[in-house]
mmCIF file of C-alpha atoms in Angstrom:
data_model
loop_
_atom_site.group_PDB
_atom_site.id
_atom_site.type_symbol
_atom_site.label_atom_id
_atom_site.label_comp_id
_atom_site.label_asym_id
_atom_site.label_seq_id
_atom_site.Cartn_x
_atom_site.Cartn_y
_atom_site.Cartn_z
ATOM 1 C CA MET K 1 31.294 62.844 77.788
ATOM 2 C CA ARG K 2 31.224 62.654 81.560
ATOM 3 C CA ALA K 3 27.688 64.051 81.658
ATOM 4 C CA ALA K 4 26.571 61.546 79.018
ATOM 5 C CA ALA K 5 28.139 58.724 81.009
ATOM 6 C CA HIS K 6 26.405 59.740 84.221
ATOM 7 C CA ALA K 7 23.068 60.025 82.419
ATOM 8 C CA ALA K 8 23.465 56.534 80.948
ATOM 9 C CA VAL K 9 24.364 55.091 84.342
ATOM 10 C CA ASP K 10 21.267 56.773 85.794
ATOM 11 C CA GLU K 11 19.125 54.797 83.345
ATOM 12 C CA ALA K 12 20.856 51.527 84.153
ATOM 13 C CA VAL K 13 20.516 52.095 87.891
ATOM 14 C CA ALA K 14 16.790 52.717 87.482
ATOM 15 C CA ILE K 15 16.475 49.307 85.820
ATOM 16 C CA LEU K 16 18.364 47.603 88.649
ATOM 17 C CA ARG K 17 16.092 49.247 91.197
ATOM 18 C CA ALA K 18 12.926 48.344 89.308
ATOM 19 C CA GLY K 19 13.926 44.688 89.024
ATOM 20 C CA ARG K 20 14.976 44.319 92.613
ATOM 21 C CA ASP K 21 11.835 42.835 94.153
ATOM 22 C CA ARG K 22 10.555 40.497 91.460
ATOM 23 C CA PRO K 23 11.489 36.913 90.550
ATOM 24 C CA LEU K 24 14.275 36.698 87.999
ATOM 25 C CA ASP K 25 14.963 34.043 85.400
ATOM 26 C CA ARG K 26 18.549 32.796 85.535
ATOM 27 C CA ILE K 27 20.212 32.400 82.146
ATOM 28 C CA GLY K 28 23.264 30.145 82.319
ATOM 29 C CA LYS K 29 26.571 31.594 81.073
ATOM 30 C CA ALA K 30 29.210 29.194 82.366
ATOM 31 C CA ALA K 31 29.938 26.987 85.354
ATOM 32 C CA LYS K 32 28.951 28.834 88.544
ATOM 33 C CA ASP K 33 27.776 31.869 86.544
ATOM 34 C CA PHE K 34 24.529 33.209 85.146
ATOM 35 C CA LEU K 35 22.864 36.413 83.975
ATOM 36 C CA THR K 36 19.292 37.699 84.251
ATOM 37 C CA GLU K 37 16.905 39.784 82.202
ATOM 38 C CA VAL K 38 17.989 42.758 84.315
ATOM 39 C CA ASP K 39 21.576 42.415 83.049
ATOM 40 C CA LEU K 40 20.291 42.464 79.472
ATOM 41 C CA ALA K 41 17.894 45.376 79.998
ATOM 42 C CA SER K 42 20.540 47.430 81.785
ATOM 43 C CA GLU K 43 23.069 46.890 79.002
ATOM 44 C CA ALA K 44 20.499 47.801 76.349
ATOM 45 C CA ALA K 45 19.688 51.023 78.198
ATOM 46 C CA LEU K 46 23.355 51.976 78.532
ATOM 47 C CA LYS K 47 24.007 51.273 74.865
ATOM 48 C CA ALA K 48 20.971 53.221 73.641
ATOM 49 C CA SER K 49 21.632 56.229 75.878
ATOM 50 C CA LEU K 50 25.290 56.462 74.884
ATOM 51 C CA ALA K 51 24.541 55.929 71.180
ATOM 52 C CA LYS K 52 22.199 58.915 71.299
ATOM 53 C CA ALA K 53 24.491 61.184 73.309
ATOM 54 C CA THR K 54 27.869 60.114 71.870
ATOM 55 C CA PRO K 55 27.228 58.511 68.462
ATOM 56 C CA ASP K 56 30.888 58.732 67.460
ATOM 57 C CA ILE K 57 32.042 56.513 70.351
ATOM 58 C CA GLY K 58 31.910 52.719 70.135
ATOM 59 C CA PHE K 59 30.325 50.457 72.733
ATOM 60 C CA TYR K 60 31.356 47.147 74.315
ATOM 61 C CA GLY K 61 29.206 45.415 76.910
ATOM 62 C CA GLU K 62 29.714 42.322 79.024
ATOM 63 C CA GLU K 63 26.689 40.548 77.606
ATOM 64 C CA GLY K 64 26.806 41.599 73.951
ATOM 65 C CA GLY K 65 30.430 42.446 73.203
ATOM 66 C CA GLY K 66 30.867 45.113 70.561
ATOM 67 C CA ALA K 67 33.545 47.438 69.268
ATOM 68 C CA ASP K 68 37.283 46.788 68.984
ATOM 69 C CA LEU K 69 38.694 47.815 72.368
ATOM 70 C CA THR K 70 42.109 48.761 71.008
ATOM 71 C CA LYS K 71 41.109 51.457 68.526
ATOM 72 C CA GLY K 72 39.629 54.907 69.072
ATOM 73 C CA ARG K 73 37.154 55.704 71.812
ATOM 74 C CA VAL K 74 35.009 52.893 73.210
ATOM 75 C CA TRP K 75 32.576 52.778 76.129
ATOM 76 C CA VAL K 76 33.024 49.591 78.165
ATOM 77 C CA ALA K 77 30.089 48.560 80.345
ATOM 78 C CA ASP K 78 29.260 46.028 83.002
ATOM 79 C CA PRO K 79 25.500 46.544 83.253
ATOM 80 C CA LEU K 80 25.146 44.580 86.487
ATOM 81 C CA ASP K 81 28.331 43.647 88.280
ATOM 82 C CA GLY K 82 27.645 41.150 91.042
ATOM 83 C CA THR K 83 24.695 39.464 89.352
ATOM 84 C CA ILE K 84 24.629 36.567 91.807
ATOM 85 C CA ASN K 85 24.604 39.032 94.704
ATOM 86 C CA TYR K 86 21.767 40.962 93.066
ATOM 87 C CA ALA K 87 19.736 37.849 92.323
ATOM 88 C CA THR K 88 20.052 36.602 95.902
ATOM 89 C CA GLY K 89 19.150 39.920 97.549
ATOM 90 C CA SER K 90 22.596 41.249 98.465
ATOM 91 C CA PRO K 91 23.230 45.003 98.083
ATOM 92 C CA LEU K 92 26.812 44.332 96.948
ATOM 93 C CA CYS K 93 26.370 44.983 93.229
ATOM 94 C CA GLY K 94 26.543 47.876 90.791
ATOM 95 C CA VAL K 95 26.840 49.378 87.338
ATOM 96 C CA MET K 96 30.268 50.043 85.828
ATOM 97 C CA LEU K 97 30.969 52.255 82.809
ATOM 98 C CA GLY K 98 34.424 53.123 81.527
ATOM 99 C CA LEU K 99 35.866 54.869 78.501
ATOM 100 C CA LEU K 100 38.888 53.662 76.549
ATOM 101 C CA GLN K 101 40.994 55.811 74.241
ATOM 102 C CA ASP K 102 43.074 53.570 71.978
ATOM 103 C CA GLY K 103 42.992 50.869 74.630
ATOM 104 C CA GLU K 104 43.827 53.164 77.566
ATOM 105 C CA PRO K 105 41.246 53.803 80.345
ATOM 106 C CA VAL K 106 40.527 57.529 80.581
ATOM 107 C CA LEU K 107 37.227 57.780 82.470
ATOM 108 C CA GLY K 108 35.190 55.618 84.803
ATOM 109 C CA ILE K 109 31.926 55.701 86.719
ATOM 110 C CA ILE K 110 30.731 53.110 89.207
ATOM 111 C CA ASP K 111 27.339 53.244 90.921
ATOM 112 C CA LEU K 112 26.375 50.970 93.822
ATOM 113 C CA PRO K 113 22.640 51.693 93.904
ATOM 114 C CA PHE K 114 21.800 49.729 97.031
ATOM 115 C CA LEU K 115 24.679 51.247 98.979
ATOM 116 C CA GLY K 116 23.871 54.787 97.821
ATOM 117 C CA THR K 117 27.331 55.343 96.361
ATOM 118 C CA ARG K 118 28.642 56.625 93.038
ATOM 119 C CA VAL K 119 32.289 57.358 92.260
ATOM 120 C CA ASP K 120 34.187 58.766 89.308
ATOM 121 C CA SER K 121 37.215 59.760 91.383
ATOM 122 C CA GLY K 122 38.419 59.492 94.959
ATOM 123 C CA ALA K 123 41.469 59.322 97.202
ATOM 124 C CA VAL K 124 43.190 56.115 98.260
ATOM 125 C CA GLN K 125 44.203 55.764 101.895
ATOM 126 C CA ASP K 126 47.815 54.831 102.589
ATOM 127 C CA VAL K 127 48.817 52.890 105.710
ATOM 128 C CA ASP K 128 52.107 52.321 107.491
ATOM 129 C CA GLY K 129 52.419 48.641 106.622
ATOM 130 C CA PHE K 130 50.744 45.622 105.080
ATOM 131 C CA ASP K 131 49.595 44.465 108.501
ATOM 132 C CA GLU K 132 47.471 47.626 108.674
ATOM 133 C CA ALA K 133 45.924 47.157 105.239
ATOM 134 C CA ILE K 134 42.523 45.810 104.247
ATOM 135 C CA VAL K 135 42.727 43.856 100.989
ATOM 136 C CA GLY K 136 39.873 42.654 98.799
ATOM 137 C CA MET K 137 40.049 39.757 96.358
ATOM 138 C CA GLY K 138 37.786 38.645 93.552
ATOM 139 C CA ASP K 139 36.069 35.282 93.362
ATOM 140 C CA ALA K 140 38.523 32.474 92.669
ATOM 141 C CA PHE K 141 36.300 30.611 90.177
ATOM 142 C CA HIS K 142 37.341 33.097 87.477
ATOM 143 C CA GLN K 143 40.785 31.467 87.556
ATOM 144 C CA GLY K 144 39.454 28.268 86.037
ATOM 145 C CA GLY K 145 41.380 25.340 87.462
ATOM 146 C CA GLY K 146 44.771 23.755 87.778
ATOM 147 C CA GLU K 147 47.941 25.393 89.060
ATOM 148 C CA ARG K 148 46.673 28.939 88.510
ATOM 149 C CA LEU K 149 43.633 28.352 90.723
ATOM 150 C CA ASP K 150 45.775 26.665 93.374
ATOM 151 C CA ALA K 151 48.188 29.621 93.368
ATOM 152 C CA TYR K 152 45.294 32.062 93.694
ATOM 153 C CA LEU K 153 43.873 30.162 96.658
ATOM 154 C CA ARG K 154 47.288 30.071 98.334
ATOM 155 C CA LEU K 155 47.609 33.817 97.811
ATOM 156 C CA THR K 156 44.157 34.312 99.311
ATOM 157 C CA MET K 157 45.289 32.513 102.470
ATOM 158 C CA GLU K 158 48.501 34.561 102.679
ATOM 159 C CA VAL K 159 46.619 37.833 102.291
ATOM 160 C CA HIS K 160 44.141 36.709 104.929
ATOM 161 C CA ARG K 161 47.011 35.775 107.239
ATOM 162 C CA ARG K 162 49.129 38.907 106.809
ATOM 163 C CA ALA K 163 46.755 41.794 106.179
ATOM 164 C CA LEU K 164 44.731 43.561 108.845
ATOM 165 C CA ARG K 165 41.562 42.262 107.200
ATOM 166 C CA PHE K 166 40.566 40.327 104.076
ATOM 167 C CA ARG K 167 37.476 40.973 101.959
ATOM 168 C CA CYS K 168 35.783 38.873 99.255
ATOM 169 C CA VAL K 169 32.423 40.382 98.320
ATOM 170 C CA GLY K 170 31.589 38.992 94.880
ATOM 171 C CA SER K 171 31.665 42.298 93.027
ATOM 172 C CA ALA K 172 34.567 44.078 91.367
ATOM 173 C CA ALA K 173 32.433 47.240 91.360
ATOM 174 C CA VAL K 174 32.362 47.230 95.149
ATOM 175 C CA LEU K 175 36.097 46.569 95.497
ATOM 176 C CA TRP K 176 37.069 49.353 93.070
ATOM 177 C CA THR K 177 34.733 51.761 94.858
ATOM 178 C CA TRP K 178 36.113 50.879 98.259
ATOM 179 C CA LEU K 179 39.701 51.274 97.044
ATOM 180 C CA ALA K 180 39.027 54.712 95.569
ATOM 181 C CA SER K 181 37.120 55.723 98.710
ATOM 182 C CA GLY K 182 39.872 54.668 101.126
ATOM 183 C CA ASN K 183 37.864 51.822 102.667
ATOM 184 C CA ILE K 184 40.390 49.194 101.546
ATOM 185 C CA GLN K 185 44.031 49.542 100.548
ATOM 186 C CA GLY K 186 44.341 46.892 97.867
ATOM 187 C CA LEU K 187 42.490 44.578 95.541
ATOM 188 C CA LEU K 188 43.326 41.629 93.360
ATOM 189 C CA LEU K 189 40.952 40.253 90.725
ATOM 190 C CA ALA K 190 41.139 36.739 89.328
ATOM 191 C CA HIS K 191 41.069 38.031 85.750
ATOM 192 C CA ASN K 192 41.341 41.151 83.580
ATOM 193 C CA ASN K 193 37.933 41.181 81.885
ATOM 194 C CA PRO K 194 37.576 44.684 80.423
ATOM 195 C CA TYR K 195 34.015 45.233 81.647
ATOM 196 C CA ASP K 196 35.159 44.501 85.228
ATOM 197 C CA VAL K 197 38.372 46.517 85.021
ATOM 198 C CA VAL K 198 38.298 49.538 82.677
ATOM 199 C CA ALA K 199 36.069 51.790 84.798
ATOM 200 C CA GLY K 200 37.792 50.833 88.036
ATOM 201 C CA HIS K 201 41.249 51.211 86.507
ATOM 202 C CA ALA K 202 40.522 54.793 85.466
ATOM 203 C CA ILE K 203 38.979 55.696 88.831
ATOM 204 C CA ALA K 204 41.654 54.008 90.943
ATOM 205 C CA ARG K 205 44.510 55.575 89.007
ATOM 206 C CA ALA K 206 42.912 59.024 89.296
ATOM 207 C CA SER K 207 42.531 58.372 93.031
ATOM 208 C CA GLY K 208 46.237 57.703 93.547
ATOM 209 C CA ALA K 209 46.323 53.907 93.396
ATOM 210 C CA VAL K 210 49.003 51.911 91.576
ATOM 211 C CA VAL K 211 47.267 49.667 89.016
ATOM 212 C CA THR K 212 49.239 46.748 87.528
ATOM 213 C CA ASP K 213 49.147 43.084 86.661
ATOM 214 C CA TYR K 214 50.108 40.428 89.231
ATOM 215 C CA ALA K 215 53.826 40.935 88.583
ATOM 216 C CA GLY K 216 53.707 44.717 88.977
ATOM 217 C CA ALA K 217 53.866 45.565 85.254
ATOM 218 C CA PRO K 218 51.529 48.271 83.910
ATOM 219 C CA LEU K 219 48.017 46.923 83.427
ATOM 220 C CA THR K 220 46.901 46.695 79.795
ATOM 221 C CA LEU K 221 44.056 45.004 77.963
ATOM 222 C CA ALA K 222 46.406 42.088 77.302
ATOM 223 C CA SER K 223 47.295 41.525 80.966
ATOM 224 C CA LYS K 224 46.244 38.214 82.509
ATOM 225 C CA GLY K 225 45.198 39.531 85.912
ATOM 226 C CA THR K 226 44.519 42.725 87.845
ATOM 227 C CA LEU K 227 46.132 44.123 90.979
ATOM 228 C CA ALA K 228 45.671 47.608 92.415
ATOM 229 C CA ALA K 229 46.748 49.117 95.708
ATOM 230 C CA ALA K 230 47.665 52.190 97.653
ATOM 231 C CA PRO K 231 51.330 53.081 97.020
ATOM 232 C CA SER K 232 52.357 52.062 100.542
ATOM 233 C CA ILE K 233 51.428 48.392 100.089
ATOM 234 C CA HIS K 234 51.641 47.812 96.345
ATOM 235 C CA SER K 235 55.112 46.249 96.488
ATOM 236 C CA ASP K 236 54.082 43.971 99.367
ATOM 237 C CA LEU K 237 51.020 42.766 97.471
ATOM 238 C CA THR K 238 52.943 42.101 94.260
ATOM 239 C CA ALA K 239 55.594 40.215 96.224
ATOM 240 C CA LEU K 240 52.910 37.967 97.697
ATOM 241 C CA ALA K 241 51.443 37.472 94.214
ATOM 242 C CA GLY K 242 54.748 36.299 92.728
ATOM 243 C CA ASP K 243 53.790 32.629 92.559
ATOM 244 C CA LEU K 244 50.447 33.488 90.968
ATOM 245 C CA ALA K 245 52.187 35.702 88.422
ATOM 246 C CA ALA K 246 54.531 32.875 87.507
ATOM 247 C CA ARG K 247 51.638 30.468 86.927
ATOM 248 C CA THR K 248 49.375 32.843 85.025
#
């Protein structure tokens, strides 16, 4: 299965590279969000490659949906994570492919083609305290509005104030990769969309990270938000996220 997953990601990455230097049509998805023909072509390539290599495993993609995520084995794909980055020329984007077994992440691959990085495992880097940690956070617009958004923005300020450094790069693929590679010590996403989380969850957990919801409970498909960190700062990050957890 791992070989089939890597081969499928290879095909998707080739599509991202080929589409890099040509004008792209922007297809509206929601407020402040869009997809492109590259997203669609990448997802189609992933789905076709995996259907051929692993016909007994279901498929769920960001753009087309698919199989029931809670039953059996299902591939979960984000064919182009960081679409806005990609469409505006930033290298901070990638392909994410994860495998669920009865709703539990068991395998993940993330490729950042314009950073020359692919991970399916790693090793998180502990630090001596939160003031020595680098923490990444996902884009706030995923929170919608109201009290939840306000709590997320307040948390962003607290993390920025207390951590060694704060990162917001517009791509969950990049944050998961950096966590597993020891470049950051924690991350917090504004949601728990499976295509943004399953691959990273499997990789981060295998790399020694603690992966939970905002309140520190085990992360599941039903969770309302995603938090992952090196063991040394996980409790600090969940403590800071307490207000957000209460309003989510």
